[in-house]
Amino acid sequence: MSYRRVYESFWTDPHVLSLPSNSKYLFLYFITNPLAHLSGIYYLPFSLLKDQSGLDLPTLNKNIARLIDQGHIRYDRQYQVIWVIRQLKNELEKPKLAKEKGKEKEISDLTLKGIAYHLHSLHHCPLIYDFLQYYHRFMIPYNDNSKPLASPSE
């Protein structure tokens, strides 16, 4: 069984501090659930989210909307893919995944290839495009020649 590290700074982050309890709980779930991926973008069926979180549907929808509105997550209901927007950035604190290059962190080639491989499992979800744009400086080697991705914001 794997585990996820939650840094103490999670609880003192002003963005997290401002969240109501159920939103904090849900945000923590998105970071630590069994399907979570180091990249922060992964398949998460809504039915599983509902079952594992134990939250009722109105509470779940309200708190997902809050986390989306505050820029913490994106969720594509059609593809059932969630993106915890700053997850990869937070994962870079782990020495195995990144090394210092000047003032910035650099992700190892093996980790980049693993992320690209993982993205292929998300079945062309439009959030992949936004993820790649957000983390463009890492040059994740993801190629999808089967069909062009369109951002949901377009």
PDB file of C-alpha atoms in Angstrom:
ATOM      1  CA  MET A   1       0.000   0.000   0.000  1.00  0.00           C
ATOM      2  CA  SER A   2       1.343   3.395  -0.926  1.00  0.00           C
ATOM      3  CA  TYR A   3       1.047   6.564   1.065  1.00  0.00           C
ATOM      4  CA  ARG A   4       0.922  10.261   0.319  1.00  0.00           C
ATOM      5  CA  ARG A   5       2.743  12.910   2.251  1.00  0.00           C
ATOM      6  CA  VAL A   6       0.726  15.908   3.344  1.00  0.00           C
ATOM      7  CA  TYR A   7       3.004  18.737   4.265  1.00  0.00           C
ATOM      8  CA  GLU A   8       2.222  20.628   7.457  1.00  0.00           C
ATOM      9  CA  SER A   9       2.030  23.783   5.364  1.00  0.00           C
ATOM     10  CA  PHE A  10      -1.214  22.426   3.865  1.00  0.00           C
ATOM     11  CA  TRP A  11      -2.994  23.399   7.084  1.00  0.00           C
ATOM     12  CA  THR A  12      -1.457  26.868   7.265  1.00  0.00           C
ATOM     13  CA  ASP A  13      -1.825  27.774   3.588  1.00  0.00           C
ATOM     14  CA  PRO A  14      -4.065  30.888   3.451  1.00  0.00           C
ATOM     15  CA  HIS A  15      -6.035  29.385   0.556  1.00  0.00           C
ATOM     16  CA  VAL A  16      -6.784  26.243   2.566  1.00  0.00           C
ATOM     17  CA  LEU A  17      -7.421  28.137   5.803  1.00  0.00           C
ATOM     18  CA  SER A  18     -10.172  30.124   4.092  1.00  0.00           C
ATOM     19  CA  LEU A  19     -12.040  26.960   3.044  1.00  0.00           C
ATOM     20  CA  PRO A  20     -14.989  25.569   5.012  1.00  0.00           C
ATOM     21  CA  SER A  21     -14.401  22.186   6.668  1.00  0.00           C
ATOM     22  CA  ASN A  22     -16.059  20.066   3.963  1.00  0.00           C
ATOM     23  CA  SER A  23     -14.022  21.801   1.247  1.00  0.00           C
ATOM     24  CA  LYS A  24     -10.786  21.196   3.184  1.00  0.00           C
ATOM     25  CA  TYR A  25     -11.741  17.554   3.624  1.00  0.00           C
ATOM     26  CA  LEU A  26     -12.565  17.140  -0.065  1.00  0.00           C
ATOM     27  CA  PHE A  27      -9.379  18.911  -1.141  1.00  0.00           C
ATOM     28  CA  LEU A  28      -7.346  16.614   1.112  1.00  0.00           C
ATOM     29  CA  TYR A  29      -9.196  13.633  -0.374  1.00  0.00           C
ATOM     30  CA  PHE A  30      -8.254  14.760  -3.903  1.00  0.00           C
ATOM     31  CA  ILE A  31      -4.587  14.817  -2.905  1.00  0.00           C
ATOM     32  CA  THR A  32      -4.525  11.526  -1.003  1.00  0.00           C
ATOM     33  CA  ASN A  33      -7.121   9.140  -2.461  1.00  0.00           C
ATOM     34  CA  PRO A  34      -6.002   5.780  -3.932  1.00  0.00           C
ATOM     35  CA  LEU A  35      -6.366   6.984  -7.538  1.00  0.00           C
ATOM     36  CA  ALA A  36      -4.431  10.239  -7.048  1.00  0.00           C
ATOM     37  CA  HIS A  37      -1.411  10.682  -9.291  1.00  0.00           C
ATOM     38  CA  LEU A  38       1.708  12.752  -8.634  1.00  0.00           C
ATOM     39  CA  SER A  39       0.839  14.939 -11.624  1.00  0.00           C
ATOM     40  CA  GLY A  40      -2.449  15.913 -10.006  1.00  0.00           C
ATOM     41  CA  ILE A  41      -4.488  14.942 -13.078  1.00  0.00           C
ATOM     42  CA  TYR A  42      -6.166  11.564 -12.969  1.00  0.00           C
ATOM     43  CA  TYR A  43      -9.324   9.561 -13.578  1.00  0.00           C
ATOM     44  CA  LEU A  44     -11.779   9.810 -10.689  1.00  0.00           C
ATOM     45  CA  PRO A  45     -15.283   8.479 -11.302  1.00  0.00           C
ATOM     46  CA  PHE A  46     -17.893  10.635  -9.607  1.00  0.00           C
ATOM     47  CA  SER A  47     -19.596   7.559  -8.129  1.00  0.00           C
ATOM     48  CA  LEU A  48     -16.329   6.514  -6.440  1.00  0.00           C
ATOM     49  CA  LEU A  49     -15.752  10.060  -5.205  1.00  0.00           C
ATOM     50  CA  LYS A  50     -19.230  10.077  -3.674  1.00  0.00           C
ATOM     51  CA  ASP A  51     -18.791   6.652  -2.068  1.00  0.00           C
ATOM     52  CA  GLN A  52     -15.305   7.233  -0.686  1.00  0.00           C
ATOM     53  CA  SER A  53     -15.858  10.775   0.539  1.00  0.00           C
ATOM     54  CA  GLY A  54     -19.140   9.897   2.248  1.00  0.00           C
ATOM     55  CA  LEU A  55     -20.534  13.315   1.347  1.00  0.00           C
ATOM     56  CA  ASP A  56     -24.090  13.622   0.070  1.00  0.00           C
ATOM     57  CA  LEU A  57     -24.618  14.835  -3.483  1.00  0.00           C
ATOM     58  CA  PRO A  58     -25.566  18.470  -2.714  1.00  0.00           C
ATOM     59  CA  THR A  59     -22.616  18.861  -0.325  1.00  0.00           C
ATOM     60  CA  LEU A  60     -20.260  17.249  -2.822  1.00  0.00           C
ATOM     61  CA  ASN A  61     -21.420  19.440  -5.711  1.00  0.00           C
ATOM     62  CA  LYS A  62     -21.266  22.627  -3.626  1.00  0.00           C
ATOM     63  CA  ASN A  63     -17.724  21.937  -2.426  1.00  0.00           C
ATOM     64  CA  ILE A  64     -16.432  20.844  -5.834  1.00  0.00           C
ATOM     65  CA  ALA A  65     -17.843  24.088  -7.266  1.00  0.00           C
ATOM     66  CA  ARG A  66     -16.134  26.061  -4.489  1.00  0.00           C
ATOM     67  CA  LEU A  67     -12.754  24.390  -5.140  1.00  0.00           C
ATOM     68  CA  ILE A  68     -13.145  25.043  -8.872  1.00  0.00           C
ATOM     69  CA  ASP A  69     -14.162  28.683  -8.331  1.00  0.00           C
ATOM     70  CA  GLN A  70     -11.148  29.262  -6.078  1.00  0.00           C
ATOM     71  CA  GLY A  71      -8.756  27.747  -8.626  1.00  0.00           C
ATOM     72  CA  HIS A  72      -7.746  24.654  -6.653  1.00  0.00           C
ATOM     73  CA  ILE A  73      -9.121  22.013  -9.007  1.00  0.00           C
ATOM     74  CA  ARG A  74     -10.736  21.400 -12.373  1.00  0.00           C
ATOM     75  CA  TYR A  75     -13.120  18.500 -12.967  1.00  0.00           C
ATOM     76  CA  ASP A  76     -14.372  17.182 -16.286  1.00  0.00           C
ATOM     77  CA  ARG A  77     -17.590  15.272 -15.596  1.00  0.00           C
ATOM     78  CA  GLN A  78     -17.773  13.800 -19.089  1.00  0.00           C
ATOM     79  CA  TYR A  79     -14.336  12.190 -18.850  1.00  0.00           C
ATOM     80  CA  GLN A  80     -14.449  11.923 -15.040  1.00  0.00           C
ATOM     81  CA  VAL A  81     -10.988  13.424 -14.773  1.00  0.00           C
ATOM     82  CA  ILE A  82      -9.865  15.708 -11.988  1.00  0.00           C
ATOM     83  CA  TRP A  83      -6.894  18.027 -12.010  1.00  0.00           C
ATOM     84  CA  VAL A  84      -5.555  19.248  -8.668  1.00  0.00           C
ATOM     85  CA  ILE A  85      -3.886  22.239 -10.235  1.00  0.00           C
ATOM     86  CA  ARG A  86      -0.812  22.703  -8.028  1.00  0.00           C
ATOM     87  CA  GLN A  87      -0.309  19.039  -7.141  1.00  0.00           C
ATOM     88  CA  LEU A  88       2.690  18.516  -9.423  1.00  0.00           C
ATOM     89  CA  LYS A  89       4.305  21.698  -8.117  1.00  0.00           C
ATOM     90  CA  ASN A  90       3.874  20.404  -4.553  1.00  0.00           C
ATOM     91  CA  GLU A  91       5.223  16.972  -5.514  1.00  0.00           C
ATOM     92  CA  LEU A  92       8.430  18.636  -6.672  1.00  0.00           C
ATOM     93  CA  GLU A  93       9.354  19.038  -3.018  1.00  0.00           C
ATOM     94  CA  LYS A  94      10.237  15.337  -3.054  1.00  0.00           C
ATOM     95  CA  PRO A  95      13.955  14.937  -3.850  1.00  0.00           C
ATOM     96  CA  LYS A  96      13.371  11.756  -5.899  1.00  0.00           C
ATOM     97  CA  LEU A  97      11.235  13.619  -8.414  1.00  0.00           C
ATOM     98  CA  ALA A  98      13.075  16.881  -8.875  1.00  0.00           C
ATOM     99  CA  LYS A  99      16.428  18.523  -8.538  1.00  0.00           C
ATOM    100  CA  GLU A 100      17.417  22.145  -8.174  1.00  0.00           C
ATOM    101  CA  LYS A 101      18.406  23.966 -11.326  1.00  0.00           C
ATOM    102  CA  GLY A 102      19.194  27.508 -10.335  1.00  0.00           C
ATOM    103  CA  LYS A 103      16.157  28.845  -8.517  1.00  0.00           C
ATOM    104  CA  GLU A 104      13.749  26.399 -10.168  1.00  0.00           C
ATOM    105  CA  LYS A 105      13.044  22.719  -9.768  1.00  0.00           C
ATOM    106  CA  GLU A 106      13.652  20.382 -12.665  1.00  0.00           C
ATOM    107  CA  ILE A 107      11.774  17.099 -13.096  1.00  0.00           C
ATOM    108  CA  SER A 108      13.767  13.992 -13.991  1.00  0.00           C
ATOM    109  CA  ASP A 109      13.365  12.588 -17.525  1.00  0.00           C
ATOM    110  CA  LEU A 110      12.015   9.350 -16.102  1.00  0.00           C
ATOM    111  CA  THR A 111       9.309  11.206 -14.167  1.00  0.00           C
ATOM    112  CA  LEU A 112       8.407  13.265 -17.247  1.00  0.00           C
ATOM    113  CA  LYS A 113       8.054  10.102 -19.327  1.00  0.00           C
ATOM    114  CA  GLY A 114       5.914   8.551 -16.585  1.00  0.00           C
ATOM    115  CA  ILE A 115       3.619  11.572 -16.566  1.00  0.00           C
ATOM    116  CA  ALA A 116       3.309  11.485 -20.370  1.00  0.00           C
ATOM    117  CA  TYR A 117       2.484   7.776 -20.233  1.00  0.00           C
ATOM    118  CA  HIS A 118      -0.126   8.461 -17.547  1.00  0.00           C
ATOM    119  CA  LEU A 119      -1.748  11.218 -19.639  1.00  0.00           C
ATOM    120  CA  HIS A 120      -2.450   8.670 -22.373  1.00  0.00           C
ATOM    121  CA  SER A 121      -4.659   6.770 -19.910  1.00  0.00           C
ATOM    122  CA  LEU A 122      -7.020   9.774 -19.686  1.00  0.00           C
ATOM    123  CA  HIS A 123      -8.592   9.161 -23.108  1.00  0.00           C
ATOM    124  CA  HIS A 124      -8.000  12.554 -24.726  1.00  0.00           C
ATOM    125  CA  CYS A 125      -9.641  14.500 -21.896  1.00  0.00           C
ATOM    126  CA  PRO A 126      -9.550  18.229 -22.745  1.00  0.00           C
ATOM    127  CA  LEU A 127      -8.054  18.961 -19.302  1.00  0.00           C
ATOM    128  CA  ILE A 128      -4.803  17.424 -20.580  1.00  0.00           C
ATOM    129  CA  TYR A 129      -4.317  20.442 -22.827  1.00  0.00           C
ATOM    130  CA  ASP A 130      -4.779  22.851 -19.908  1.00  0.00           C
ATOM    131  CA  PHE A 131      -2.443  20.768 -17.736  1.00  0.00           C
ATOM    132  CA  LEU A 132       0.274  20.840 -20.418  1.00  0.00           C
ATOM    133  CA  GLN A 133      -0.165  24.594 -20.867  1.00  0.00           C
ATOM    134  CA  TYR A 134       0.065  25.215 -17.114  1.00  0.00           C
ATOM    135  CA  TYR A 135       3.230  23.106 -16.805  1.00  0.00           C
ATOM    136  CA  HIS A 136       4.704  24.045 -20.199  1.00  0.00           C
ATOM    137  CA  ARG A 137       8.122  24.844 -18.712  1.00  0.00           C
ATOM    138  CA  PHE A 138       8.653  21.142 -17.950  1.00  0.00           C
ATOM    139  CA  MET A 139       8.186  20.151 -21.603  1.00  0.00           C
ATOM    140  CA  ILE A 140       6.291  16.957 -20.782  1.00  0.00           C
ATOM    141  CA  PRO A 141       6.834  14.676 -23.807  1.00  0.00           C
ATOM    142  CA  TYR A 142       3.157  14.013 -24.510  1.00  0.00           C
ATOM    143  CA  ASN A 143       2.139  13.434 -28.117  1.00  0.00           C
ATOM    144  CA  ASP A 144      -1.385  12.693 -29.128  1.00  0.00           C
ATOM    145  CA  ASN A 145      -1.668  12.525 -32.872  1.00  0.00           C
ATOM    146  CA  SER A 146      -5.025  10.745 -32.840  1.00  0.00           C
ATOM    147  CA  LYS A 147      -7.078  13.885 -32.385  1.00  0.00           C
ATOM    148  CA  PRO A 148      -6.428  17.493 -31.437  1.00  0.00           C
ATOM    149  CA  LEU A 149      -7.345  18.578 -27.941  1.00  0.00           C
ATOM    150  CA  ALA A 150      -9.526  21.605 -27.384  1.00  0.00           C
ATOM    151  CA  SER A 151      -9.544  23.526 -24.162  1.00  0.00           C
ATOM    152  CA  PRO A 152     -12.974  23.682 -22.487  1.00  0.00           C
ATOM    153  CA  SER A 153     -12.404  27.439 -22.138  1.00  0.00           C
ATOM    154  CA  GLU A 154     -12.358  27.897 -25.910  1.00  0.00           C
TER     155      GLU A 154
END
